[in-house]
Short mmCIF file of C-alpha atoms in Angstrom, two decimals:
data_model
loop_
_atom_site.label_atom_id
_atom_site.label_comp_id
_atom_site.label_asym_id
_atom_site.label_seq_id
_atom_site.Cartn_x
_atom_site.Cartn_y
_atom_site.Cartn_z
CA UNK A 1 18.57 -26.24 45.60
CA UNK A 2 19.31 -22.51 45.54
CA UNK A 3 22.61 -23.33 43.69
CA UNK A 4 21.14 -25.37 40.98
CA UNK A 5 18.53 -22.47 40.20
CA UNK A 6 21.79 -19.80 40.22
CA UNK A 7 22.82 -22.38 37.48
CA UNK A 8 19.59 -22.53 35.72
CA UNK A 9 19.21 -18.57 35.86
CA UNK A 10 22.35 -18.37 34.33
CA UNK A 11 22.24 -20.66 31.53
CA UNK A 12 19.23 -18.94 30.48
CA UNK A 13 20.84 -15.68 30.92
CA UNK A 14 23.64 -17.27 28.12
CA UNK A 15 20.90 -18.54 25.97
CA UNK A 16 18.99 -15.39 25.82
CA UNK A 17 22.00 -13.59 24.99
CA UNK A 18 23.26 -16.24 22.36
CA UNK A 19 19.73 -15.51 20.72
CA UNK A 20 19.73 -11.88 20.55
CA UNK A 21 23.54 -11.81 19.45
CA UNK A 22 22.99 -14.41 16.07
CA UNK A 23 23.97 -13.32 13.14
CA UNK A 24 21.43 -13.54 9.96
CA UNK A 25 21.30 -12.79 6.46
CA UNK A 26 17.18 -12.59 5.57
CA UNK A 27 15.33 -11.90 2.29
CA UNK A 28 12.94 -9.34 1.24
CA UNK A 29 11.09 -9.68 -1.91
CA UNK A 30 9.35 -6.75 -4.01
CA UNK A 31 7.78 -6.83 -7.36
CA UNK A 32 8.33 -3.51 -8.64
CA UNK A 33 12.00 -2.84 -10.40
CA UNK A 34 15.19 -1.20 -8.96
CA UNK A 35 14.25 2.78 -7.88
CA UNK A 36 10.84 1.82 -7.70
CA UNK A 37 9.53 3.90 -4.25
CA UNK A 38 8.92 0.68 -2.36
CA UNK A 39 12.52 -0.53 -3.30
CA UNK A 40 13.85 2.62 -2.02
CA UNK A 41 11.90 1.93 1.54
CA UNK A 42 12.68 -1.53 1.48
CA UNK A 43 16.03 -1.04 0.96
CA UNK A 44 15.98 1.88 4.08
CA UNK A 45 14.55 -0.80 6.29
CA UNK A 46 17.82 -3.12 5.38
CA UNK A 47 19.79 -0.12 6.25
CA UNK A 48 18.16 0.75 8.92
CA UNK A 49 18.07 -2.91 10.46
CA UNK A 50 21.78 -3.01 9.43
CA UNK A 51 22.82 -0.31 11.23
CA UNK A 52 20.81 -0.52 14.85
CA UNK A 53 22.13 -4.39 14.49
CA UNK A 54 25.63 -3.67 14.29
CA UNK A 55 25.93 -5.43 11.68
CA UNK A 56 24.49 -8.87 13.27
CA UNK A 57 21.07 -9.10 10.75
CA UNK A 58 21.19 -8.41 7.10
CA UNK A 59 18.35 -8.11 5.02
CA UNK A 60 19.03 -8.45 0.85
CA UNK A 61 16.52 -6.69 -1.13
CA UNK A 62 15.21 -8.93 -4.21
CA UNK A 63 13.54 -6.34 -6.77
CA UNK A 64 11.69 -7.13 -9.84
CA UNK A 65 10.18 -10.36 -9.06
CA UNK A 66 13.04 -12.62 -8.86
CA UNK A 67 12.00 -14.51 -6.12
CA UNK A 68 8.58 -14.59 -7.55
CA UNK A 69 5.47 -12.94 -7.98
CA UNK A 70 3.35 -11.00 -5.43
CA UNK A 71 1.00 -14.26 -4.91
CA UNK A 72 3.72 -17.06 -4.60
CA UNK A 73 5.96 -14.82 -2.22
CA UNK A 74 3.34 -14.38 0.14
CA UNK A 75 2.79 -18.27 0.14
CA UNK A 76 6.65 -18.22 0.86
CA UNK A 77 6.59 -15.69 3.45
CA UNK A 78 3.92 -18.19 5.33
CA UNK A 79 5.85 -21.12 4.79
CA UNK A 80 9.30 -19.54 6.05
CA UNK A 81 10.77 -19.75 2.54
CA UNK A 82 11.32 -15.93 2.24
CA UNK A 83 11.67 -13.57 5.69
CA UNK A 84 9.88 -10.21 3.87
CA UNK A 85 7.69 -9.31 0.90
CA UNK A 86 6.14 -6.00 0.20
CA UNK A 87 3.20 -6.53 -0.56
CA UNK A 88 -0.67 -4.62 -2.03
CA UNK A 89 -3.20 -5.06 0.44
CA UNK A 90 -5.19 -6.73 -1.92
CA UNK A 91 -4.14 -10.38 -1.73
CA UNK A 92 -3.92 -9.71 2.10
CA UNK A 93 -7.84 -9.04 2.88
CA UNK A 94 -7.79 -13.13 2.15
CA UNK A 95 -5.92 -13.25 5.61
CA UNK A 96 -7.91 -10.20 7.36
CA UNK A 97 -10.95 -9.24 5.19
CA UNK A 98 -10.37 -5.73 7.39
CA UNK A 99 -8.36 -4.81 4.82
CA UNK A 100 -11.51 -4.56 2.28
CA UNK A 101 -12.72 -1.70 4.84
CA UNK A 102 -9.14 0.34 3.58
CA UNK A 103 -10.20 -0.24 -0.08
CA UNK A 104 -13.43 1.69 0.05
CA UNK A 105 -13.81 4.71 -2.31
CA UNK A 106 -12.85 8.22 -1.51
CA UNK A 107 -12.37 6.71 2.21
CA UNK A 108 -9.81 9.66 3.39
CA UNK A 109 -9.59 13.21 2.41
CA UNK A 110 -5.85 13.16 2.28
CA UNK A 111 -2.56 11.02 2.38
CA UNK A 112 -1.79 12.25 5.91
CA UNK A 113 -5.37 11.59 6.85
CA UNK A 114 -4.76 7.89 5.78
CA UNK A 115 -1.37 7.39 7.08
CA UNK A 116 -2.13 9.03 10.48
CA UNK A 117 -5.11 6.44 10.52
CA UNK A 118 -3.25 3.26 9.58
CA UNK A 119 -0.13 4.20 11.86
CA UNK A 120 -2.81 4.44 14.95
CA UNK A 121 -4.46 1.97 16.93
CA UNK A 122 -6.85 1.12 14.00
CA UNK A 123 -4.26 -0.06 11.86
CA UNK A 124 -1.87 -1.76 14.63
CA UNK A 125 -5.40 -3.71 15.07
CA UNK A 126 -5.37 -4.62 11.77
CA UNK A 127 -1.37 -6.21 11.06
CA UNK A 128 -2.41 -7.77 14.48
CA UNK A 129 -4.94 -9.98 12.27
CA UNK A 130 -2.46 -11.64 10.21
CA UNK A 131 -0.17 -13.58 12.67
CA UNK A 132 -3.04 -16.58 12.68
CA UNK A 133 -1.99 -16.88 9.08
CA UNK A 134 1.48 -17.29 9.98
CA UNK A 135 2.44 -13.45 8.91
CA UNK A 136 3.22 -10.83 11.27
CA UNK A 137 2.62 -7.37 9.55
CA UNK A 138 5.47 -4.23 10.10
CA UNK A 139 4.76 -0.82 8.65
CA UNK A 140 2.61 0.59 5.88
CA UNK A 141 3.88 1.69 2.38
CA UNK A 142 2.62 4.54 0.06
CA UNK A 143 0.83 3.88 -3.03
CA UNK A 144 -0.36 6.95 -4.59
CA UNK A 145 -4.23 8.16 -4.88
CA UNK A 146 -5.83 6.77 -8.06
CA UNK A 147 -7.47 9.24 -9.70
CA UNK A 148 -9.76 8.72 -13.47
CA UNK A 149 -8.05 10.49 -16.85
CA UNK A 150 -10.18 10.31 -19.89
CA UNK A 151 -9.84 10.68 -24.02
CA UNK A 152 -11.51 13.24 -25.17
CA UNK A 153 -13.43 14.91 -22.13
CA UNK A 154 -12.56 17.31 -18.70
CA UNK A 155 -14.24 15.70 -15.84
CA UNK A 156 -15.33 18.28 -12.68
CA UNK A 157 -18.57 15.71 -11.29
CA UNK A 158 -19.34 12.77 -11.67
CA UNK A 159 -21.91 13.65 -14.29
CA UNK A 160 -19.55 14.37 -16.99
CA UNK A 161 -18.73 10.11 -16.08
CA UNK A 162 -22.24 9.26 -17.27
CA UNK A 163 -21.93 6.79 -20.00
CA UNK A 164 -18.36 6.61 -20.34
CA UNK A 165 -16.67 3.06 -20.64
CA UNK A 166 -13.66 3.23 -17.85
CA UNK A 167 -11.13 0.31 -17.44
CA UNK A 168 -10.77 -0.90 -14.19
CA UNK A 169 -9.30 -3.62 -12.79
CA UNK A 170 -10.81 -7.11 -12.19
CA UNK A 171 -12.58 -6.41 -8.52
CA UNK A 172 -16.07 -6.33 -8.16
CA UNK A 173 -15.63 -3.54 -5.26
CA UNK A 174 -14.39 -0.79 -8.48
CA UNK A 175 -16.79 -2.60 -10.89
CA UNK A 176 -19.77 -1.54 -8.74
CA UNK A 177 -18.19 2.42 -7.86
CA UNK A 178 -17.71 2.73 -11.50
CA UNK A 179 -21.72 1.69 -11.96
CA UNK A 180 -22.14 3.94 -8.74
CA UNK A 181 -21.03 6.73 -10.59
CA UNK A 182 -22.71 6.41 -13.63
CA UNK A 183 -20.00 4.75 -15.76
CA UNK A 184 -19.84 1.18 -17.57
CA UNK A 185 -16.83 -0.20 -15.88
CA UNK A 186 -14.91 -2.37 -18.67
CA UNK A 187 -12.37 -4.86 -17.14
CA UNK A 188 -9.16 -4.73 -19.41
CA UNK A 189 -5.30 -6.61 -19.04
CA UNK A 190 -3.03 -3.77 -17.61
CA UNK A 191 -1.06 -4.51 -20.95
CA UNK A 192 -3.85 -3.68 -23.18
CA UNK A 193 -5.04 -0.08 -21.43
CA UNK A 194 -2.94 1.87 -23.96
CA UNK A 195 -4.04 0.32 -27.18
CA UNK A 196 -7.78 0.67 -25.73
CA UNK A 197 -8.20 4.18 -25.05
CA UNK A 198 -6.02 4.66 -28.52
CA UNK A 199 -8.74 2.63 -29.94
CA UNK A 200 -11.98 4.17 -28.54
CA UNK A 201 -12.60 0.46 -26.73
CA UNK A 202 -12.57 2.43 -23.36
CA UNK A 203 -12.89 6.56 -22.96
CA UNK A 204 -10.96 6.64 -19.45
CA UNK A 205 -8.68 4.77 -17.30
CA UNK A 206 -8.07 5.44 -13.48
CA UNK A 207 -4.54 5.17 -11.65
CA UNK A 208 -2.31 7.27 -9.79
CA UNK A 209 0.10 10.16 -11.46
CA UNK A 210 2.40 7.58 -11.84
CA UNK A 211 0.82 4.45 -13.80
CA UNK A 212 -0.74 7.22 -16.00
CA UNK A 213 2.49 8.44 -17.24
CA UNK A 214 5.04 6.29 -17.06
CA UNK A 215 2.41 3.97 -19.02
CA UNK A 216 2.27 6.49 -21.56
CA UNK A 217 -1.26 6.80 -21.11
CA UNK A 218 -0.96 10.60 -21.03
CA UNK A 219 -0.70 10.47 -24.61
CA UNK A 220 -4.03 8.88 -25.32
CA UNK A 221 -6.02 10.10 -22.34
CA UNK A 222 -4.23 13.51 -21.76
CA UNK A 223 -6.76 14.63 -19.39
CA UNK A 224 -6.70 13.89 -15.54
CA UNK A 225 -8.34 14.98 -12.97
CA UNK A 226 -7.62 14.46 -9.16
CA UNK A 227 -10.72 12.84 -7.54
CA UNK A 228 -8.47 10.73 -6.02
CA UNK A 229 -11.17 8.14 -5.63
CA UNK A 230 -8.41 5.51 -4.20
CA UNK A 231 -5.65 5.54 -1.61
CA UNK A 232 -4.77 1.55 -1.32
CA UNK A 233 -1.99 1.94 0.80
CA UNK A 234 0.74 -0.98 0.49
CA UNK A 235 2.36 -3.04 3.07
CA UNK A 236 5.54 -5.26 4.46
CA UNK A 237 4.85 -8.19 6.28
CA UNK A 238 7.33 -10.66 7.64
CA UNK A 239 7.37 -14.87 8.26
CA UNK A 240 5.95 -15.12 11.82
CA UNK A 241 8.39 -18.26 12.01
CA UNK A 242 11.20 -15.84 11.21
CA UNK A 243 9.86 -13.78 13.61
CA UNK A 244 9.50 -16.28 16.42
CA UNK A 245 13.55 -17.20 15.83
CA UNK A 246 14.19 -13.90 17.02
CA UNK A 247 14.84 -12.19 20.69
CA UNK A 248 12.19 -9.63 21.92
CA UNK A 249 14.74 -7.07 21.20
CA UNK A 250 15.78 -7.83 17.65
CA UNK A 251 11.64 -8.09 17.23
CA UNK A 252 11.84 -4.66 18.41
CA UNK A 253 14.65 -3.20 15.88
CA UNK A 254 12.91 -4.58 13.13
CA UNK A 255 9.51 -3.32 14.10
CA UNK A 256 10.80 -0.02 14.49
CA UNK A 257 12.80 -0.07 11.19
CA UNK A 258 10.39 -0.90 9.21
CA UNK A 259 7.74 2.09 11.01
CA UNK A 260 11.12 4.65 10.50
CA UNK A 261 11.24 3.44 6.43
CA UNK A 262 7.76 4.54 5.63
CA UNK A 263 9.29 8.59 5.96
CA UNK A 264 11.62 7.75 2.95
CA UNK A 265 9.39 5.53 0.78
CA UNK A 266 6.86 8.29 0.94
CA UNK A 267 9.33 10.87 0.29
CA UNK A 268 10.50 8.62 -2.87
CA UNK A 269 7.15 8.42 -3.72
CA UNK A 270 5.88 11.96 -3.79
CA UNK A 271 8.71 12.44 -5.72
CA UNK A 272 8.34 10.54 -8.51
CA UNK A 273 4.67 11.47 -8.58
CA UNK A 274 5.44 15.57 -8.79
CA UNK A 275 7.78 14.14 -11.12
CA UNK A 276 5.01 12.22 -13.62
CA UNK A 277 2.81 15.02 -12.88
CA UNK A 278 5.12 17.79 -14.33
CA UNK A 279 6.41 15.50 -17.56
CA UNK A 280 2.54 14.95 -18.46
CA UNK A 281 1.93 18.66 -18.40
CA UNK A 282 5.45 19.45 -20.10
CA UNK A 283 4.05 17.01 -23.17
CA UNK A 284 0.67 18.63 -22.71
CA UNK A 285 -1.66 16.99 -20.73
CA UNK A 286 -4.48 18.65 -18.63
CA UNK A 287 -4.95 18.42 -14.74
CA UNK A 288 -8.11 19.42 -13.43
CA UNK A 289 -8.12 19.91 -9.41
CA UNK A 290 -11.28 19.15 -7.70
CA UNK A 291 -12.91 21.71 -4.88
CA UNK A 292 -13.83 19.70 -1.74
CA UNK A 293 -17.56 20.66 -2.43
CA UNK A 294 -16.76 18.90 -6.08
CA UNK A 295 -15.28 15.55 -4.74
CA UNK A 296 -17.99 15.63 -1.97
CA UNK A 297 -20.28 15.07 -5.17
CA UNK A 298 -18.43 11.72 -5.78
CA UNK A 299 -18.08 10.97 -2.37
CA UNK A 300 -21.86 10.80 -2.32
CA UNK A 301 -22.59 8.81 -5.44
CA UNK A 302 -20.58 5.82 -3.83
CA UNK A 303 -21.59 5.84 -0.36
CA UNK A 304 -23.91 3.15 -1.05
CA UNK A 305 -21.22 0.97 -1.27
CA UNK A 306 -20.04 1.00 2.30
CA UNK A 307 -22.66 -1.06 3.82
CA UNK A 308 -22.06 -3.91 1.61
CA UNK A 309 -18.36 -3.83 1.62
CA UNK A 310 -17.72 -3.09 5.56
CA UNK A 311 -20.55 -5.86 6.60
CA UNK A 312 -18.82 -7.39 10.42
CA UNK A 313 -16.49 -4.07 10.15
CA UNK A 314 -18.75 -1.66 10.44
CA UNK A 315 -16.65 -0.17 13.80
CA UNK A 316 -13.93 -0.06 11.51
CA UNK A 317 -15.56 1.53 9.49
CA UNK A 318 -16.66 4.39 11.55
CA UNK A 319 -13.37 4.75 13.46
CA UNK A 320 -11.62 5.95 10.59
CA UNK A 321 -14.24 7.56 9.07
CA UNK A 322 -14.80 9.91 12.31
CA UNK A 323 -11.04 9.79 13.46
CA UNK A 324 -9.77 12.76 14.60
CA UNK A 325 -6.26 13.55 13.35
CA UNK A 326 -3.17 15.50 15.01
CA UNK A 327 -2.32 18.54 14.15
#
């Protein structure tokens, strides 16, 4: 008896090592093109994974769509047909509907107010929710604040909003802050923002530093000003059947990888935000920076909003709206 459970011990010994010694080649999707800051992280992660792997797991980086668009990835991701995507959070509040609670309006005072939240407890809790849809969730990504830039006028409260047609995009959740705040939110194709505010069919937009130059939108609707009304923050998220193929270890490398990536794709992305910022005013735009008594002003206008869009997550709410961040 004791001899046939040395034997048994010991063939599971080989098996466990067998697992945690394969060698795999995995795929990671993005939407954005090539240099895009979530490429860059993405592609740190591979490197990353790479490297503490000796070489045993790959991960190839598909930018630009190729292997589909942000919708049908995720699909593919559940389904084991792709190992990564990076992903908004948007399409992923229809597997945890916490993720609505992150969307709220001017919901942190700063990036490193956000990030310290989401790499806490509160949102370790929330990846946690998406392995019953088949998706286990790794690290957070940087996505910018979105901020409003208008035509013709400066904006320093949200009464110089009043009456002004905004674009937004097709949720009801920035229909209702642009109401909220006075505005007549005025859902337009992404495609079609430029010709609009040329056009006088809209008097302001709202994205981050980036989307508002690179866009060209600077040129129409030179003026911008931080309220920074948005931080969506953005997200990878891996094939739990992937994931399950894998030893505890290697789950542990690529957990970790993806955590240490977030540094760079932030770095890339502050980057090419200082970068948008200083082009706009180069070509003469206007940036107006808000007081924290001024975007408290905002902050109020909305606040009605919470209840409705945190009902069941009301403790999730609260945590991060009372967490206490290291110094």
């Amino acid at each position: 008896m004791k001899k046939v459970l040395v034997l048994v011990l010991a063939s599971l010994l080989i098996f466990s090592f067998a697992v945690s010694a394969q060698e795999m080649t995995l795929r990671l999707a993005d939407n954005q093109p090539e240099g895009y800051p979530t490429v860059v992280g993405a592609k740190e992660f591979a490197r990353l994974v790479e490297e503490r792997t000796d070489g045993r797991i790959k991960i190839e980086v598909y930018p630009g769509g190729i292997l589909g668009d942000e919708s049908s990835t995720i699909e593919q991701v559940q389904f084991g047909a792709i190992d990564f995507v990076r992903t908004s959070i948007t399409p992923m509040a229809n597997f945890e509907p916490a993720m609505n609670v992150l969307s709220l309006p001017y919901l942190y005072p700063s990036e490193e107010y956000m990030f310290q939240v989401l790499q806490s407890e509160i949102g370790e809790g929330i990846l946690e929710g998406l392995k019953d849809a088949g998706i286990v969730g790794l690290t957070w990504y940087d996505a910018g604040a979105r901020s409003f830039y208008t035509a013709d006028k400066k904006v320093t409260s949200p009464e110089d909003l009043e009456g002004l047609r905004i674009r937004v995009q097709e949720s009801q959740l920035m229909m209702d802050m642009v109401e909220a705040l006075g505005a007549s939110p005025t859902p337009i194709a992404w495609g079609e923002v430029y010709s609009a505010l040329q056009t006088g069919v809209v008097d302001a937009g709202e994205n981050n530093y980036p989307g508002w130059y690179y866009n060209s939108h600077h040129e129409v609707a030179p003026n911008f000003v931080e309220d920074e009304h948005n931080r969506i923050p953005e997200l990878i998220i891996m094939s739990k059947i992937t994931w399950d193929k894998l030893s505890a270890e290697d789950q542990k490398i690529i957990k970790q990888a993806a955590v240490d990536s977030t540094e760079v794709q932030r770095e890339a992305w502050d980057k090419r935000t200082e970068e948008a910022k200083k082009l706009a005013v180069e070509e003469g735009a206007t940036i107006t920076t808000l007081t924290p008594e001024q975007k408290q002003a905002f902050q109020d206008k909305v606040k009605g909003l919470y209840p409705k869009y945190s009902e069941g997550y009301e403790d999730l709410l609260n945590s991060i709206l009372n967490f206490e961040m290291e110094e």
